[in-house]
Short mmCIF file of C-alpha atoms in Angstrom, two decimals:
data_model
loop_
_atom_site.label_atom_id
_atom_site.label_comp_id
_atom_site.label_asym_id
_atom_site.label_seq_id
_atom_site.Cartn_x
_atom_site.Cartn_y
_atom_site.Cartn_z
CA MET A 1 -5.34 -7.47 -13.25
CA LEU A 2 -8.36 -8.71 -15.23
CA SER A 3 -10.43 -5.77 -14.04
CA LYS A 4 -7.71 -3.37 -15.25
CA LEU A 5 -7.57 -5.08 -18.63
CA LEU A 6 -11.36 -4.88 -18.87
CA LYS A 7 -11.25 -1.19 -17.97
CA TYR A 8 -8.76 -0.57 -20.79
CA GLU A 9 -10.75 -2.71 -23.22
CA PHE A 10 -14.11 -1.09 -22.50
CA LYS A 11 -12.50 2.34 -22.74
CA ALA A 12 -11.15 1.48 -26.18
CA SER A 13 -14.48 0.33 -27.58
CA ALA A 14 -17.05 2.38 -25.63
CA ARG A 15 -16.56 5.53 -27.71
CA ILE A 16 -17.44 3.64 -30.91
CA PHE A 17 -20.49 1.94 -29.46
CA ALA A 18 -21.69 5.17 -27.85
CA VAL A 19 -21.92 6.73 -31.31
CA VAL A 20 -23.65 3.66 -32.77
CA TYR A 21 -26.20 3.46 -29.95
CA LEU A 22 -26.91 7.19 -30.15
CA GLY A 23 -27.49 6.73 -33.86
CA ILE A 24 -29.90 3.84 -33.29
CA PHE A 25 -31.77 5.77 -30.64
CA GLY A 26 -31.92 8.92 -32.74
CA LEU A 27 -33.21 7.19 -35.86
CA CYS A 28 -35.84 5.16 -33.98
CA LEU A 29 -36.98 8.28 -32.14
CA SER A 30 -37.22 10.18 -35.43
CA LEU A 31 -39.15 7.36 -37.05
CA GLY A 32 -41.53 7.18 -34.12
CA LEU A 33 -42.19 10.92 -34.18
CA TYR A 34 -42.65 10.87 -37.93
CA MET A 35 -45.15 8.00 -37.73
CA LEU A 36 -47.05 9.90 -35.04
CA ALA A 37 -47.22 13.01 -37.22
CA SER A 38 -48.16 11.05 -40.34
CA ALA A 39 -51.11 9.34 -38.68
CA GLU A 40 -52.97 12.63 -38.62
CA VAL A 41 -52.53 13.48 -42.30
CA GLY A 42 -55.04 12.32 -44.91
CA GLU A 43 -54.52 11.32 -48.55
CA ASP A 44 -53.49 14.39 -50.43
CA TYR A 45 -50.50 15.80 -52.28
CA VAL A 46 -48.72 16.62 -49.03
CA SER A 47 -49.33 13.16 -47.52
CA TYR A 48 -47.91 11.48 -50.68
CA HIS A 49 -44.60 13.24 -50.16
CA ARG A 50 -44.70 12.53 -46.43
CA ASP A 51 -45.14 8.83 -47.21
CA MET A 52 -42.02 9.01 -49.37
CA VAL A 53 -40.09 10.59 -46.49
CA GLY A 54 -41.46 7.97 -44.13
CA THR A 55 -40.41 5.17 -46.43
CA VAL A 56 -36.91 6.55 -46.77
CA LEU A 57 -36.70 7.05 -43.00
CA MET A 58 -37.82 3.49 -42.43
CA MET A 59 -35.25 2.17 -44.91
CA VAL A 60 -32.45 4.23 -43.37
CA THR A 61 -33.40 3.03 -39.89
CA GLY A 62 -33.51 -0.58 -41.05
CA LEU A 63 -30.16 -0.26 -42.80
CA PHE A 64 -28.59 1.39 -39.77
CA LEU A 65 -29.84 -1.37 -37.50
CA GLY A 66 -28.27 -3.92 -39.84
CA ALA A 67 -25.09 -1.87 -39.95
CA ALA A 68 -25.03 -1.76 -36.14
CA VAL A 69 -24.87 -5.55 -36.03
CA ILE A 70 -22.03 -5.55 -38.57
CA ILE A 71 -20.18 -2.75 -36.75
CA THR A 72 -20.48 -4.67 -33.46
CA THR A 73 -18.99 -7.77 -35.08
CA VAL A 74 -16.20 -5.89 -36.84
CA VAL A 75 -15.23 -3.86 -33.75
CA ASN A 76 -15.07 -7.00 -31.60
CA LEU A 77 -12.91 -8.83 -34.13
CA ARG A 78 -10.64 -5.85 -34.73
CA ARG A 79 -10.10 -5.36 -30.98
CA PHE A 80 -8.97 -8.97 -30.75
CA TYR A 81 -6.77 -9.05 -33.84
CA GLN A 82 -5.14 -5.66 -33.37
CA GLY A 83 -4.90 -5.97 -29.63
CA LEU A 84 -3.15 -9.34 -29.69
CA TYR A 85 -1.44 -9.73 -33.04
CA ARG A 86 -0.64 -6.25 -34.31
CA ASP A 87 1.20 -3.24 -32.88
CA GLU A 88 -1.00 -3.01 -29.79
CA GLY A 89 0.08 -6.58 -29.02
CA TYR A 90 3.53 -5.20 -28.12
CA LEU A 91 1.81 -3.48 -25.22
CA ILE A 92 -0.66 -6.19 -24.21
CA HIS A 93 1.74 -9.14 -24.30
CA THR A 94 4.37 -7.30 -22.25
CA LEU A 95 1.95 -6.45 -19.44
CA PRO A 96 2.42 -8.57 -16.29
CA VAL A 97 -0.81 -10.53 -16.79
CA GLN A 98 -1.64 -14.17 -17.40
CA PRO A 99 -2.62 -15.31 -20.92
CA TRP A 100 -6.08 -16.36 -19.72
CA GLN A 101 -6.65 -12.84 -18.43
CA ILE A 102 -5.79 -11.40 -21.84
CA LEU A 103 -8.26 -13.79 -23.47
CA ALA A 104 -10.98 -13.07 -20.93
CA SER A 105 -10.45 -9.32 -21.41
CA LYS A 106 -11.33 -9.75 -25.08
CA LEU A 107 -14.17 -12.28 -24.73
CA ILE A 108 -16.12 -10.53 -21.97
CA PRO A 109 -16.42 -7.14 -23.71
CA ALA A 110 -17.28 -8.88 -26.99
CA VAL A 111 -20.17 -10.72 -25.33
CA VAL A 112 -21.27 -7.61 -23.42
CA TRP A 113 -21.27 -5.38 -26.50
CA THR A 114 -23.11 -7.96 -28.60
CA VAL A 115 -25.85 -8.32 -25.99
CA ALA A 116 -25.93 -4.54 -25.43
CA THR A 117 -26.40 -3.91 -29.15
CA MET A 118 -29.37 -6.28 -29.24
CA VAL A 119 -30.89 -4.70 -26.13
CA VAL A 120 -30.43 -1.17 -27.49
CA MET A 121 -32.00 -2.20 -30.79
CA GLY A 122 -34.94 -3.82 -29.03
CA CYS A 123 -35.53 -0.88 -26.71
CA SER A 124 -35.20 1.62 -29.54
CA LEU A 125 -37.74 -0.23 -31.66
CA LEU A 126 -40.05 -0.34 -28.65
CA LEU A 127 -39.56 3.40 -28.33
CA THR A 128 -40.62 3.82 -31.97
CA VAL A 129 -43.76 1.80 -31.42
CA VAL A 130 -44.69 3.62 -28.20
CA ILE A 131 -43.96 7.12 -29.47
CA SER A 132 -45.94 6.56 -32.66
CA ASN A 133 -48.89 5.51 -30.52
CA GLN A 134 -49.09 2.05 -32.08
CA VAL A 135 -49.00 0.69 -28.54
CA THR A 136 -49.26 2.70 -25.36
CA LEU A 137 -46.88 2.19 -22.46
CA LYS A 138 -49.80 1.00 -20.36
CA GLU A 139 -50.69 -1.67 -22.95
CA PHE A 140 -47.04 -2.71 -23.20
CA PHE A 141 -46.57 -3.18 -19.46
CA ALA A 142 -49.92 -4.97 -19.22
CA ALA A 143 -48.72 -7.43 -21.88
CA VAL A 144 -45.42 -7.89 -20.03
CA GLY A 145 -47.28 -8.53 -16.80
CA GLU A 146 -49.49 -11.13 -18.48
CA PHE A 147 -46.45 -12.84 -19.97
CA LEU A 148 -44.69 -12.99 -16.61
CA ALA A 149 -47.82 -14.39 -14.94
CA ASP A 150 -48.08 -17.12 -17.59
CA MET A 151 -44.45 -18.06 -17.07
CA THR A 152 -44.99 -18.39 -13.32
CA GLU A 153 -48.21 -20.39 -13.70
CA GLN A 154 -46.63 -22.82 -16.16
CA HIS A 155 -43.34 -23.07 -14.23
CA LEU A 156 -41.38 -21.80 -17.22
CA TRP A 157 -38.88 -19.59 -15.41
CA GLY A 158 -36.32 -22.35 -15.35
CA THR A 159 -36.73 -23.02 -19.05
CA TYR A 160 -36.37 -19.36 -20.01
CA LEU A 161 -33.36 -19.01 -17.77
CA LEU A 162 -31.78 -21.99 -19.49
CA VAL A 163 -32.59 -20.47 -22.89
CA CYS A 164 -30.76 -17.28 -21.84
CA VAL A 165 -27.79 -19.31 -20.58
CA LEU A 166 -27.79 -21.25 -23.86
CA GLY A 167 -27.81 -18.02 -25.83
CA LEU A 168 -24.82 -16.68 -23.92
CA ALA A 169 -22.94 -19.99 -24.15
CA GLU A 170 -23.47 -20.20 -27.92
CA LEU A 171 -22.47 -16.55 -28.33
CA ALA A 172 -19.26 -17.14 -26.35
CA ALA A 173 -18.51 -20.32 -28.33
CA THR A 174 -19.03 -18.51 -31.64
CA ILE A 175 -16.78 -15.63 -30.60
CA LEU A 176 -14.07 -17.98 -29.30
CA GLN A 177 -14.25 -19.97 -32.53
CA VAL A 178 -13.53 -16.86 -34.60
CA TYR A 179 -10.77 -15.87 -32.16
CA ALA A 180 -9.23 -19.33 -32.56
CA ALA A 181 -9.29 -18.98 -36.34
CA ILE A 182 -7.57 -15.58 -36.07
CA SER A 183 -5.00 -16.98 -33.61
CA LEU A 184 -4.20 -19.96 -35.82
CA GLY A 185 -4.12 -17.69 -38.87
CA GLN A 186 -1.47 -15.44 -37.35
CA MET A 187 0.88 -18.44 -37.22
CA SER A 188 1.12 -18.22 -41.00
CA THR A 189 4.06 -16.28 -42.37
CA ARG A 190 1.96 -14.75 -45.14
CA ARG A 191 -1.69 -13.92 -45.84
CA ARG A 192 -2.71 -14.20 -42.23
CA VAL A 193 -6.22 -12.84 -42.74
CA ALA A 194 -6.91 -15.22 -45.63
CA SER A 195 -5.53 -18.10 -43.56
CA ALA A 196 -7.79 -17.16 -40.65
CA ILE A 197 -10.86 -17.10 -42.91
CA ALA A 198 -9.99 -20.49 -44.41
CA ILE A 199 -9.41 -21.94 -40.95
CA TRP A 200 -12.74 -20.55 -39.75
CA PHE A 201 -14.58 -22.26 -42.63
CA GLY A 202 -12.79 -25.48 -41.76
CA MET A 203 -13.74 -25.19 -38.08
CA THR A 204 -17.37 -24.44 -38.89
CA THR A 205 -17.57 -27.43 -41.22
CA LEU A 206 -15.94 -29.75 -38.70
CA GLN A 207 -18.18 -28.53 -35.89
CA GLY A 208 -21.29 -29.06 -38.03
CA PHE A 209 -20.12 -32.54 -38.99
CA LEU A 210 -19.50 -33.52 -35.36
CA ALA A 211 -22.87 -32.08 -34.31
CA ASN A 212 -24.60 -34.30 -36.89
CA ILE A 213 -22.67 -37.37 -35.81
CA LEU A 214 -23.34 -36.84 -32.10
CA GLY A 215 -26.84 -35.40 -32.51
CA GLY A 216 -28.50 -38.82 -32.64
CA SER A 217 -26.29 -40.41 -30.03
CA LEU A 218 -27.25 -42.34 -26.95
CA MET A 219 -26.44 -39.25 -24.92
CA TYR A 220 -29.86 -37.81 -25.62
CA TYR A 221 -31.55 -41.04 -24.51
CA ALA A 222 -29.45 -41.27 -21.38
CA VAL A 223 -30.28 -37.68 -20.41
CA ASP A 224 -33.97 -38.25 -21.16
CA TYR A 225 -33.99 -41.30 -18.90
CA VAL A 226 -32.45 -39.36 -16.01
CA PHE A 227 -34.84 -36.45 -16.34
CA ALA A 228 -37.98 -38.32 -17.41
CA PRO A 229 -39.72 -38.08 -13.98
CA TYR A 230 -39.44 -34.31 -14.15
CA TYR A 231 -40.63 -33.85 -17.73
CA GLU A 232 -43.91 -32.19 -16.92
CA ARG A 233 -42.26 -29.68 -14.66
CA PHE A 234 -39.21 -28.89 -16.79
CA THR A 235 -40.34 -29.15 -20.38
CA GLY A 236 -37.42 -29.23 -22.84
CA THR A 237 -34.87 -29.06 -20.01
CA PRO A 238 -32.86 -32.16 -20.95
CA SER A 239 -32.31 -30.94 -24.49
CA LEU A 240 -31.47 -27.44 -23.28
CA LEU A 241 -28.95 -28.79 -20.78
CA LEU A 242 -27.35 -30.94 -23.47
CA MET A 243 -27.13 -27.97 -25.82
CA ILE A 244 -25.63 -25.79 -23.10
CA GLY A 245 -23.14 -28.53 -22.29
CA THR A 246 -22.18 -28.87 -25.95
CA SER A 247 -21.66 -25.12 -26.28
CA LEU A 248 -19.51 -25.08 -23.14
CA VAL A 249 -17.41 -27.94 -24.52
CA TRP A 250 -16.80 -25.93 -27.71
CA CYS A 251 -15.99 -22.88 -25.57
CA ALA A 252 -13.38 -24.95 -23.74
CA VAL A 253 -11.91 -26.33 -26.97
CA TYR A 254 -11.59 -22.94 -28.67
CA TRP A 255 -10.34 -21.33 -25.45
CA ALA A 256 -7.61 -23.99 -25.28
CA VAL A 257 -6.63 -23.31 -28.91
CA ASN A 258 -6.33 -19.58 -28.24
CA GLN A 259 -4.40 -20.12 -25.04
CA TRP A 260 -2.02 -22.53 -26.76
CA VAL A 261 -1.24 -20.04 -29.52
CA ILE A 262 -0.70 -17.17 -27.08
CA THR A 263 1.55 -19.13 -24.74
CA ARG A 264 3.45 -21.34 -27.21
CA LYS A 265 3.17 -19.92 -30.70
CA LEU A 266 3.10 -16.16 -30.29
CA ASN A 267 4.95 -14.63 -33.19
CA LEU A 268 4.68 -10.85 -33.18
CA GLU A 269 6.79 -9.67 -36.06
CA MET B 1 19.03 -10.27 0.70
CA SER B 2 16.06 -10.98 -1.55
CA GLU B 3 16.01 -13.66 -4.27
CA GLN B 4 15.83 -10.81 -6.77
CA ASN B 5 19.25 -9.42 -5.67
CA THR B 6 21.22 -12.72 -5.75
CA ALA B 7 20.02 -14.17 -9.05
CA PRO B 8 21.49 -12.84 -12.29
CA VAL B 9 19.21 -10.24 -13.81
CA LEU B 10 19.10 -12.16 -17.08
CA GLU B 11 20.11 -15.73 -17.72
CA ILE B 12 19.85 -17.35 -21.13
CA GLN B 13 20.76 -20.99 -21.69
CA GLY B 14 20.89 -22.82 -25.01
CA LEU B 15 18.45 -20.41 -26.64
CA THR B 16 17.52 -21.30 -30.20
CA LYS B 17 14.85 -19.70 -32.34
CA ARG B 18 13.83 -20.94 -35.75
CA TYR B 19 11.39 -19.48 -38.25
CA GLY B 20 10.34 -22.60 -40.09
CA ILE B 21 13.58 -24.47 -40.72
CA LYS B 22 15.72 -21.34 -40.73
CA PRO B 23 17.52 -20.76 -37.40
CA VAL B 24 17.85 -17.12 -36.38
CA LEU B 25 19.37 -17.70 -32.95
CA LYS B 26 21.58 -20.72 -32.36
CA GLY B 27 22.33 -21.96 -28.86
CA ILE B 28 22.73 -18.58 -27.14
CA ASP B 29 24.14 -18.57 -23.61
CA LEU B 30 24.24 -15.23 -21.82
CA THR B 31 24.26 -14.04 -18.23
CA LEU B 32 23.87 -10.41 -17.20
CA SER B 33 24.25 -9.13 -13.68
CA GLY B 34 22.64 -6.03 -12.16
CA GLY B 35 23.74 -2.42 -12.40
CA LYS B 36 25.15 -2.58 -15.92
CA ILE B 37 24.48 -0.87 -19.22
CA VAL B 38 24.94 -3.51 -21.89
CA GLY B 39 25.02 -2.94 -25.61
CA LEU B 40 23.56 -5.71 -27.81
CA LEU B 41 25.40 -5.02 -31.03
CA GLY B 42 25.24 -6.46 -34.48
CA PRO B 43 24.33 -5.52 -38.03
CA ASN B 44 20.75 -5.48 -39.27
CA GLY B 45 19.06 -8.87 -39.47
CA VAL B 46 21.44 -10.72 -37.14
CA GLY B 47 18.78 -11.52 -34.52
CA LYS B 48 19.00 -8.68 -31.97
CA THR B 49 15.27 -7.89 -32.12
CA THR B 50 14.40 -11.60 -32.04
CA LEU B 51 16.45 -12.04 -28.87
CA ILE B 52 14.90 -8.95 -27.30
CA LYS B 53 11.38 -10.08 -28.15
CA ILE B 54 12.01 -13.46 -26.54
CA ILE B 55 13.24 -11.76 -23.36
CA SER B 56 10.14 -9.53 -23.39
CA GLY B 57 7.75 -12.43 -23.96
CA LEU B 58 6.66 -11.49 -27.48
CA LEU B 59 8.18 -14.57 -29.11
CA THR B 60 8.48 -18.11 -27.83
CA PRO B 61 11.85 -19.82 -28.19
CA SER B 62 12.26 -23.02 -30.19
CA GLU B 63 14.69 -24.39 -27.59
CA GLY B 64 16.45 -23.25 -24.46
CA SER B 65 15.47 -21.18 -21.45
CA VAL B 66 15.37 -17.53 -20.49
CA THR B 67 14.93 -16.30 -16.93
CA VAL B 68 14.76 -12.81 -15.43
CA ALA B 69 15.88 -12.75 -11.80
CA GLY B 70 15.34 -16.50 -11.73
CA ARG B 71 11.81 -16.27 -13.09
CA PRO B 72 10.86 -17.86 -16.44
CA ILE B 73 9.34 -15.54 -19.02
CA GLY B 74 5.75 -14.91 -17.98
CA ALA B 75 3.64 -12.53 -15.95
CA GLU B 76 6.19 -12.42 -13.09
CA SER B 77 9.16 -11.64 -15.31
CA LYS B 78 7.17 -9.03 -17.25
CA ALA B 79 6.63 -7.14 -14.00
CA LEU B 80 10.44 -6.81 -13.77
CA VAL B 81 11.17 -5.95 -17.41
CA SER B 82 10.59 -2.53 -18.96
CA TYR B 83 10.52 -2.93 -22.72
CA LEU B 84 10.79 -0.27 -25.40
CA PRO B 85 10.05 -1.67 -28.86
CA GLU B 86 11.25 -0.29 -32.16
CA ARG B 87 7.74 0.65 -33.13
CA THR B 88 5.01 2.76 -31.56
CA TYR B 89 2.58 0.46 -29.82
CA LEU B 90 0.18 2.78 -28.05
CA ALA B 91 -3.23 2.95 -29.68
CA ASP B 92 -4.25 6.04 -31.67
CA TRP B 93 -7.41 6.50 -29.64
CA MET B 94 -5.50 6.82 -26.36
CA ARG B 95 -4.69 10.14 -24.80
CA VAL B 96 -1.21 10.55 -23.35
CA GLY B 97 -2.82 10.70 -19.90
CA ASP B 98 -4.57 7.36 -20.58
CA ALA B 99 -1.20 5.77 -21.28
CA VAL B 100 0.24 7.13 -18.02
CA GLU B 101 -2.80 5.76 -16.19
CA LEU B 102 -2.40 2.38 -17.88
CA PHE B 103 1.24 2.08 -16.85
CA ALA B 104 0.36 3.14 -13.31
CA ASP B 105 -2.39 0.49 -13.21
CA PHE B 106 -0.22 -2.41 -14.33
CA TYR B 107 3.26 -1.66 -13.07
CA ALA B 108 3.85 -1.25 -9.35
CA ASP B 109 7.30 0.24 -10.06
CA PHE B 110 5.93 3.00 -12.33
CA ASP B 111 6.23 6.59 -11.10
CA PRO B 112 3.41 8.64 -12.70
CA ASN B 113 4.67 11.92 -11.22
CA ARG B 114 8.06 11.46 -12.83
CA ALA B 115 6.39 10.59 -16.13
CA MET B 116 4.23 13.72 -16.01
CA GLU B 117 7.27 15.89 -15.21
CA MET B 118 9.15 14.51 -18.20
CA LEU B 119 6.13 14.96 -20.45
CA GLU B 120 5.81 18.55 -19.29
CA ARG B 121 9.45 19.17 -20.21
CA LEU B 122 8.63 17.78 -23.65
CA HIS B 123 5.63 20.14 -23.85
CA VAL B 124 3.30 17.20 -24.37
CA ASN B 125 -0.25 17.80 -23.17
CA PRO B 126 -1.70 14.72 -21.40
CA GLU B 127 -5.03 15.42 -23.10
CA GLU B 128 -3.59 15.00 -26.57
CA ARG B 129 -4.44 11.83 -28.43
CA PHE B 130 -1.62 9.76 -29.89
CA LYS B 131 -3.00 10.09 -33.39
CA THR B 132 -2.34 13.83 -33.27
CA LEU B 133 1.30 13.43 -32.20
CA SER B 134 4.22 13.23 -34.62
CA LYS B 135 6.13 9.94 -34.87
CA GLY B 136 9.09 11.40 -33.00
CA THR B 137 6.94 12.70 -30.16
CA ARG B 138 5.14 9.35 -29.84
CA GLU B 139 8.49 7.61 -29.55
CA LYS B 140 9.60 10.06 -26.87
CA VAL B 141 6.37 9.53 -24.93
CA GLN B 142 6.92 5.77 -25.05
CA LEU B 143 10.47 6.26 -23.84
CA VAL B 144 9.23 8.44 -20.96
CA LEU B 145 6.75 5.75 -19.92
CA VAL B 146 9.37 2.99 -20.06
CA MET B 147 12.03 4.97 -18.18
CA SER B 148 9.58 6.10 -15.49
CA ARG B 149 9.65 2.56 -14.13
CA LYS B 150 12.13 1.34 -11.53
CA ALA B 151 12.55 -1.93 -13.41
CA LEU B 152 15.15 -4.61 -12.85
CA LEU B 153 15.82 -4.97 -16.57
CA TYR B 154 15.28 -2.34 -19.22
CA VAL B 155 15.23 -3.75 -22.74
CA LEU B 156 15.48 -1.03 -25.36
CA ASP B 157 15.25 -2.04 -29.02
CA GLU B 158 17.02 0.45 -31.26
CA PRO B 159 16.02 3.48 -29.15
CA ILE B 160 18.12 5.89 -31.22
CA GLY B 161 17.63 4.40 -34.66
CA GLY B 162 15.96 6.66 -37.20
CA VAL B 163 16.12 9.87 -35.15
CA ASP B 164 18.11 13.06 -35.58
CA PRO B 165 21.28 13.69 -33.52
CA ALA B 166 19.55 16.13 -31.16
CA ALA B 167 16.84 13.58 -30.44
CA ARG B 168 19.50 10.91 -29.90
CA ASP B 169 21.14 13.06 -27.23
CA TYR B 170 17.77 13.59 -25.55
CA ILE B 171 16.99 9.87 -25.61
CA LEU B 172 20.35 8.85 -24.18
CA SER B 173 20.13 11.57 -21.55
CA THR B 174 16.63 10.41 -20.55
CA ILE B 175 17.84 6.83 -20.28
CA LEU B 176 20.85 7.68 -18.15
CA THR B 177 19.10 10.05 -15.78
CA ASN B 178 16.02 7.97 -15.09
CA TYR B 179 16.89 4.31 -14.94
CA ASN B 180 17.03 2.20 -11.81
CA GLU B 181 20.74 2.10 -10.95
CA ASN B 182 20.36 -1.35 -9.40
CA GLY B 183 18.88 -2.58 -12.63
CA THR B 184 20.41 -3.41 -15.99
CA ILE B 185 19.84 -1.76 -19.32
CA LEU B 186 20.14 -3.86 -22.46
CA ILE B 187 20.31 -1.56 -25.50
CA SER B 188 20.13 -3.02 -28.96
CA THR B 189 21.69 -0.79 -31.60
CA HIS B 190 23.91 -0.67 -34.62
CA LEU B 191 24.86 2.99 -33.98
CA ILE B 192 27.75 2.10 -31.72
CA SER B 193 29.66 5.36 -31.73
CA ASP B 194 26.67 7.17 -30.19
CA VAL B 195 26.30 4.78 -27.25
CA GLU B 196 29.81 3.48 -26.67
CA SER B 197 30.61 6.12 -24.05
CA VAL B 198 27.74 4.98 -21.82
CA LEU B 199 28.18 1.21 -22.13
CA ASP B 200 29.71 -1.00 -19.45
CA GLU B 201 29.59 -4.23 -21.44
CA VAL B 202 28.92 -5.24 -25.01
CA VAL B 203 27.52 -8.39 -26.59
CA PHE B 204 28.30 -8.92 -30.25
CA LEU B 205 25.79 -11.06 -32.09
CA LYS B 206 27.00 -12.70 -35.28
CA ASP B 207 25.33 -15.40 -37.38
CA GLY B 208 22.78 -16.01 -34.62
CA GLN B 209 25.40 -16.66 -31.96
CA ILE B 210 27.25 -14.63 -29.37
CA PHE B 211 30.58 -13.74 -30.87
CA LEU B 212 31.80 -11.66 -27.97
CA HIS B 213 30.67 -10.66 -24.49
CA ASP B 214 33.09 -8.42 -22.66
CA THR B 215 33.43 -5.15 -20.80
CA VAL B 216 34.13 -2.04 -22.84
CA ASP B 217 37.26 -1.29 -20.78
CA HIS B 218 38.68 -4.76 -21.36
CA ILE B 219 38.06 -4.54 -25.10
CA ARG B 220 39.90 -1.23 -25.25
CA GLU B 221 42.82 -2.58 -23.22
CA GLU B 222 43.11 -5.92 -25.00
CA GLN B 223 42.23 -4.87 -28.54
CA GLY B 224 43.69 -1.40 -28.40
CA LYS B 225 40.70 -0.02 -30.22
CA SER B 226 37.24 1.32 -29.53
CA VAL B 227 34.18 -0.89 -29.55
CA ASP B 228 33.10 0.88 -32.73
CA GLY B 229 36.44 0.06 -34.35
CA LEU B 230 36.21 -3.59 -33.27
CA PHE B 231 32.64 -3.77 -34.55
CA ARG B 232 33.68 -2.50 -37.97
CA GLU B 233 36.46 -5.07 -38.06
CA VAL B 234 34.27 -8.00 -36.99
CA PHE B 235 31.33 -7.18 -39.23
CA GLN B 236 33.11 -5.79 -42.27
CA CYS B 237 31.34 -6.66 -45.50
#
């Protein structure tokens, strides 16, 4: 059933992201081609106007990239709120699926689309740089090869893998936190959106407070002691593991809040 | 005989629902057996939709229990219940064909061929998006999807409210010609005269409690009046 929910969810959001990603690609391609053309023009009346066009194109591209991040966030939040607590909720909550499957069908696409947006932005900017001849493909792949060789020589694969896992865990925790605020907000009889925003601020403050309290705890020393013999081989690993663990704990807490609301406090009016 | 056939289709015990401190449903006890068309009747605001939403899993009760074929409200009961809400709930971006595919994906008892036949009779193109359909057509499409299931319990919330008489006839005809005859239909309405002829039993809801649960024939024999007439008498302002 989860795969069917995911199919429905990706279908709902793919058409929006397809347009956004095409826009990113198109603007970066245009900017790259423009920069390539501009490189051959000297300082004269024509080049002055071309610089103006280039500046505007750069600004538009930059603004669109920023907008893409905002659009990704808004789409993910709207899919959750409308899919669970508005009219579409009448469909979703009457399907023969478990509450955890409904939650997972919202979280997984949100994480996937967020990562995809960052990847598309990165690749499109790379495209701009390569097309405009700032860096050739050969130079780029040579640099990548050197980087990978360094990682292998210094035994850093594990560390970078943990960094990626940490990034995903923190992304999931952040998304689940916002979902929890929305879920708790819908329990209000009035001003549900305002309630959700206020709850989110409260959660963020509380989480920051707890992080400060626990940040200097004995936990760090205990973990260091366990992993001390392996320090040279796994630089930074104890801290990364602790941070991943903390993020997963927050994921579990916010997941439980969402699940509780869906199973015990659902109030579709 | 399977567990599904021996247990009542719907069993409600001590059901109470409060919004804050205000009780909407108070200690409801109700048992419905299979193969019946039951009217859930009452004036606006008496709690019919609240009761229906609890049965469908959209609201959680404050107290009491609800089971469908012996199963508590959850994923298993939702597989047995075909619910038609008062509002349109299919997303604007969906095509009609997407909705048929969704129902086929999630409900084992859904017949996509029957759904497509009914849509064809309505002259609805499966490639059309819901946002391009009129409100009345959207409601009919939802009805087609719901009635294309061989469910154990159909729960229809005000299916004929807010539509013209011709559309009401179509909706009632669709319901009667497509439902699972071993199942039960629970229709919530306040337009009693339009549905009385098809009802086997009626449940009157008054002040959050069940005022009456009886067969239509028995009411006519005992009361000497139609269900509509009794309703007007019970709920007169």
